[in-house]
C-alpha positions as a printed Julia matrix, in Angstrom:
283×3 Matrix{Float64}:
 -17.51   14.37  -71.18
 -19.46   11.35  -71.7
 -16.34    9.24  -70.19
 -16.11   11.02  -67.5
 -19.64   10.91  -66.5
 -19.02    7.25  -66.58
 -16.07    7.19  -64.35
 -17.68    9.46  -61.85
 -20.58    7.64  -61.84
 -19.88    4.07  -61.34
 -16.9     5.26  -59.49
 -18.63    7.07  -56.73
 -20.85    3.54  -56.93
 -18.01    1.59  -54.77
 -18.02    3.68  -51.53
 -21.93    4.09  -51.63
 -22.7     0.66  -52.26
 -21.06   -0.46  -48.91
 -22.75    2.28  -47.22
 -26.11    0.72  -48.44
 -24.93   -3.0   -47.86
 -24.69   -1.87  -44.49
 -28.87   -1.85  -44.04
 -29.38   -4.0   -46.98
 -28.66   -7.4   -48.6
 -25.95   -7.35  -51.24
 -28.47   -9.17  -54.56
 -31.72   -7.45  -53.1
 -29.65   -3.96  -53.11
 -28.4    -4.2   -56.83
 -31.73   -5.58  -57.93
 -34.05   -3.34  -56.8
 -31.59   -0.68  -57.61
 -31.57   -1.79  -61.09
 -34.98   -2.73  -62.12
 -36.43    0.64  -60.92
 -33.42    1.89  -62.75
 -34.5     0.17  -66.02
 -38.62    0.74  -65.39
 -37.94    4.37  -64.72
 -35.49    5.06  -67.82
 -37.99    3.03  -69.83
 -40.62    5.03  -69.38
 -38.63    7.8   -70.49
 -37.26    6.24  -73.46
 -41.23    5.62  -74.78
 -41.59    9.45  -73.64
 -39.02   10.44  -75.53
 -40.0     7.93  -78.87
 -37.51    5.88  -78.26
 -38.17    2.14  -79.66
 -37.51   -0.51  -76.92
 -38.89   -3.15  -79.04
 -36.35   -6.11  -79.53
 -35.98   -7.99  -83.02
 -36.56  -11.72  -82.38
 -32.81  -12.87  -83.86
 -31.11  -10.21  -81.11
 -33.59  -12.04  -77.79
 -30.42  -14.7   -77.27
 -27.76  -12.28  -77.92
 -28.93   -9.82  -75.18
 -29.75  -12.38  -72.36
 -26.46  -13.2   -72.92
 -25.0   -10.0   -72.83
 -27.27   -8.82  -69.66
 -25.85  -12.29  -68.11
 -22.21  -11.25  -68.51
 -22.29   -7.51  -68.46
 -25.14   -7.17  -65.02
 -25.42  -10.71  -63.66
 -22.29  -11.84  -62.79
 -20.74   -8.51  -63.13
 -23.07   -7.17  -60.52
 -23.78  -10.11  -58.45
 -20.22  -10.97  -57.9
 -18.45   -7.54  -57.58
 -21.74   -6.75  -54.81
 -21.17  -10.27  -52.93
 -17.13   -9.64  -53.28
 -17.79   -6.31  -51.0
 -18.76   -8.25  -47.85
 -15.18   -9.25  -47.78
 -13.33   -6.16  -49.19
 -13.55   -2.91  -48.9
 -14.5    -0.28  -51.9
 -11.21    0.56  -52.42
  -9.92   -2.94  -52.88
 -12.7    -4.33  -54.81
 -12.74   -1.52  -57.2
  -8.81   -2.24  -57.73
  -9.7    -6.2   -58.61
 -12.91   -5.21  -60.62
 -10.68   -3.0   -62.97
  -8.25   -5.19  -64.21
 -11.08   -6.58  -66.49
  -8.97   -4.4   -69.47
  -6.27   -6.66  -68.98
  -8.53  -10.04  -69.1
 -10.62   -8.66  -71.88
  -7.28   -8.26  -74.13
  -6.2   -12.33  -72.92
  -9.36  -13.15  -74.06
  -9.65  -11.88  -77.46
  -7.17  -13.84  -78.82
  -9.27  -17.44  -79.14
 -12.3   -15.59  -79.88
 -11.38  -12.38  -82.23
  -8.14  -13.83  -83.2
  -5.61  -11.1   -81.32
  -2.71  -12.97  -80.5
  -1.53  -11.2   -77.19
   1.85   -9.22  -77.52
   5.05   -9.08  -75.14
   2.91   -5.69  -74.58
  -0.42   -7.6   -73.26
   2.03  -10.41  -71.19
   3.1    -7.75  -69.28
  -0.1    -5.79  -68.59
  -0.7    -9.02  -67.24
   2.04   -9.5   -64.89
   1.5    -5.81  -63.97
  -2.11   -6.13  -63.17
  -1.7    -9.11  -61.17
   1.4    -7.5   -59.34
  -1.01   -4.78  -58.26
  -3.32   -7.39  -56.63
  -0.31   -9.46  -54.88
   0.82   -5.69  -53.31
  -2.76   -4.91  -52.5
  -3.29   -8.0   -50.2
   0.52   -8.21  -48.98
   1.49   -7.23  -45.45
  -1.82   -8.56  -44.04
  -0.28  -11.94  -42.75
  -2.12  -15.02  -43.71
  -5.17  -14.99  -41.97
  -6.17  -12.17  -43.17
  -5.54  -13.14  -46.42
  -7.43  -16.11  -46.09
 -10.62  -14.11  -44.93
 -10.79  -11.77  -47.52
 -10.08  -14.37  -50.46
 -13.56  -15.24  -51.07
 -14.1   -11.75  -51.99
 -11.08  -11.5   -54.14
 -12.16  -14.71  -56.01
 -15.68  -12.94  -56.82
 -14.45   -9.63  -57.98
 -11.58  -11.51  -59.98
 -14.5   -13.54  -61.4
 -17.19  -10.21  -62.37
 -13.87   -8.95  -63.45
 -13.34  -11.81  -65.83
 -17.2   -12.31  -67.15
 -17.45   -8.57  -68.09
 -14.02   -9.31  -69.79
 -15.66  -11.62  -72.09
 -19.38   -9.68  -72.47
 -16.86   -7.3   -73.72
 -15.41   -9.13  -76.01
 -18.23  -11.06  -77.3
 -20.07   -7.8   -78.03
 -17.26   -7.21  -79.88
 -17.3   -10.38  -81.99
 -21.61  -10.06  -82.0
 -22.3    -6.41  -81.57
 -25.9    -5.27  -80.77
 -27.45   -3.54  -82.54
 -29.74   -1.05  -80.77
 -30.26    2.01  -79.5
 -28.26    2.96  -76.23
 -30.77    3.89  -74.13
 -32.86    0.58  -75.33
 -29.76   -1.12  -74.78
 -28.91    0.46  -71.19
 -32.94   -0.47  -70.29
 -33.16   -4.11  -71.51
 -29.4    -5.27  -70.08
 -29.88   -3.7   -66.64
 -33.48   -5.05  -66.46
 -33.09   -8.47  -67.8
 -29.35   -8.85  -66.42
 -31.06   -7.91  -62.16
 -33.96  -10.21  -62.91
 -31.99  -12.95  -61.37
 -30.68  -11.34  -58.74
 -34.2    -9.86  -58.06
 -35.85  -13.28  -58.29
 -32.76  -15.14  -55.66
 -32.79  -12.72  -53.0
 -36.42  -14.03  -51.26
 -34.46  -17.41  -51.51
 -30.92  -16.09  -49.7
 -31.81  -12.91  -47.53
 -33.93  -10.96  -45.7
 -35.17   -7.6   -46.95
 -36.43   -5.2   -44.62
 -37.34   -1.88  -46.84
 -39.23   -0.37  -43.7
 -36.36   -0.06  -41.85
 -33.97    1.6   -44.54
 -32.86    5.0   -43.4
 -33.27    8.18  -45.05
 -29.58    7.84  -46.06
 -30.38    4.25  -47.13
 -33.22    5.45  -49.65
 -31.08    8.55  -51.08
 -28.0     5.8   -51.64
 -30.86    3.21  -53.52
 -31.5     6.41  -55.54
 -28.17    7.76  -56.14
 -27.51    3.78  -57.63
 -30.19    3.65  -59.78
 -29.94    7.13  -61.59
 -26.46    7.67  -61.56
 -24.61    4.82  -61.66
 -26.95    1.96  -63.18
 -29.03    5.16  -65.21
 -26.85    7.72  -66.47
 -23.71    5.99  -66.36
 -24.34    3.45  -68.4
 -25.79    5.72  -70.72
 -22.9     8.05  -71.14
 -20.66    4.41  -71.66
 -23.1     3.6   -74.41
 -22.52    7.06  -75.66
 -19.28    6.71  -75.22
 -18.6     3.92  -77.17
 -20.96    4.73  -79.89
 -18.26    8.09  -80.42
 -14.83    6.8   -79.79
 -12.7     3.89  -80.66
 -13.3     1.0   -78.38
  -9.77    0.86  -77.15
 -10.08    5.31  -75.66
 -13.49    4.05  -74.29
 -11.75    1.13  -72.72
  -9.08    3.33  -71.34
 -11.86    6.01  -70.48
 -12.5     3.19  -67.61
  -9.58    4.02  -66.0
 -11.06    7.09  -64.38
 -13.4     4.57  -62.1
 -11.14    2.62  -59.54
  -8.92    6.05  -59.06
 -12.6     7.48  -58.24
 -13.58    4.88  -56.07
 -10.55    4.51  -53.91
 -10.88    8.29  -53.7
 -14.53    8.58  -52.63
 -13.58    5.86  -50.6
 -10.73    7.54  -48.55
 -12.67   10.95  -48.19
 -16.42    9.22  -47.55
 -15.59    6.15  -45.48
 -12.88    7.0   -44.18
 -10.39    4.28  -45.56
  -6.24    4.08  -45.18
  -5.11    5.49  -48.05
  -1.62    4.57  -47.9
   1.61    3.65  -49.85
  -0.21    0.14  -50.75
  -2.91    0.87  -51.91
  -1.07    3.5   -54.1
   1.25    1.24  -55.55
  -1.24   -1.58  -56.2
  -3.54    1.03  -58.07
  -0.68    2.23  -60.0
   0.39   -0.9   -61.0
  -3.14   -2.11  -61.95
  -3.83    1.3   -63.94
  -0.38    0.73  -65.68
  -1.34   -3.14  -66.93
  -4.78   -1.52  -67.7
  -3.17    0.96  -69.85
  -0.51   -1.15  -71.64
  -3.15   -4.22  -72.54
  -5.73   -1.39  -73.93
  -3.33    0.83  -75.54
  -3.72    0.96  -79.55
  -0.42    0.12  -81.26
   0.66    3.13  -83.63
């Protein structure tokens, strides 16, 4: 249940985040999403007698956690969307499995398998068939989005694993509070510098979207991931994942009105197969 409250929430997340982006700035629409996310759960947390407090030894660990798991994640994926579309940056953002297992082998020591080489060459099939058939200049204009998803694909990839190497420990919902908060901060505090932000003219569908981000899928998603991965092994969580690019393309199809078509299929498929192999647990 938990794992599927995070798939449907930060799933649903894709298609709704270009509807927003479509009244509001890509950094000042995570950011404020996020801190009132992190102020509001907070609050509740305290409520609730939950200790937010943060042991002096964990302060560099967490900034650099919230820097790798909300910073670039976020800032990059939300950028990459200017240039994609939900579907196909949801596609790119999910083949962080695959980089995550690359990349614990020089820091935990896992030397990759014949298994993990191919997840590789699947997942990166997936994103040749995804931008195939568009001719070149097409291409061309969407790469700068590719690049950025690839990249918050990559940095969440190693958050992952580094959390793995230094776990925190804390409580989730302290954990959920202090990452989103601290990890927007610098988005918050670069979007005066790089766009204009006009909350007085956000819609009544723009308002319910900044809402629907910062409860669902920056609130209670996260917390049912931290949940999640607090009950499971961290290989099912991993795979648990899964459920959010098939969610997003879908949302994106019925909500925005997308081509859903044999593409887009077989790049997901391929992508969700290299997902699967480089996260599957060996028996």
């Amino acid at each position: 249940m938990l794992l599927l409250l995070t798939g449907l929430g930060w799933g649903s997340n894709w298609p709704a985040l270009q509807l927003l982006l479509r009244e509001m700035p890509p950094l000042a629409a995570r950011s404020y999403a996020g801190l009132a996310s992190s102020f509001v759960f907070g609050l509740g947390a305290l409520a609730f007698g939950v200790r937010l407090s943060v042991p002096r030894a964990l302060w560099g660990r967490l900034a650099l956690f919230s820097a790798l798991n909300v910073t670039a994640w976020m800032g990059l994926a939300t950028v990459g969307l200017l240039w994609l579309s939900a579907a196909e940056a949801a596609t790119l953002a999910y083949t962080m499995p695959v980089w995550a297992a690359l990349l614990a082998w020089p820091i935990l020591g896992e030397r990759p398998s014949l298994t993990k080489l191919l997840a590789l060459a699947l997942g990166i099939g997936g994103v040749v068939i995804l931008f195939a058939g568009r001719g070149l200049d097409v291409g061309l204009a969407k790469l700068p989005g590719m690049l950025l998803l690839l990249g918050s694909a990559m940095f969440f990839a190693l958050g992952a694993v580094l959390a793995k190497r230094y776990p925190l420990p804390m409580h989730p919902v302290a954990a959920m509070v202090w990452q989103v908060g601290l990890g927007c901060l610098p988005l918050f505090l670069l979007s005066p510098f790089l766009e204009t932000v006009r909350l007085g003219e956000l819609s009544p569908l723009g308002w319910f979207l900044m809402g629907w981000m910062a409860v669902v899928a920056l609130g209670i998603a996260y917390l049912a991931w931290f949940g999640a991965l607090a009950r499971l092994p961290a290989s099912t969580a991993t795979i648990g994942t899964l459920l959010v690019p098939i969610v997003a393309v879908l949302a994106t199809g019925l909500l925005l009105d997308e081509p859903l078509g044999l593409r887009e299929w077989s790049a997901l498929g391929f992508t969700l197969a290299g997902v699967l192999l480089a996260t599957r647990r060996r028996a």
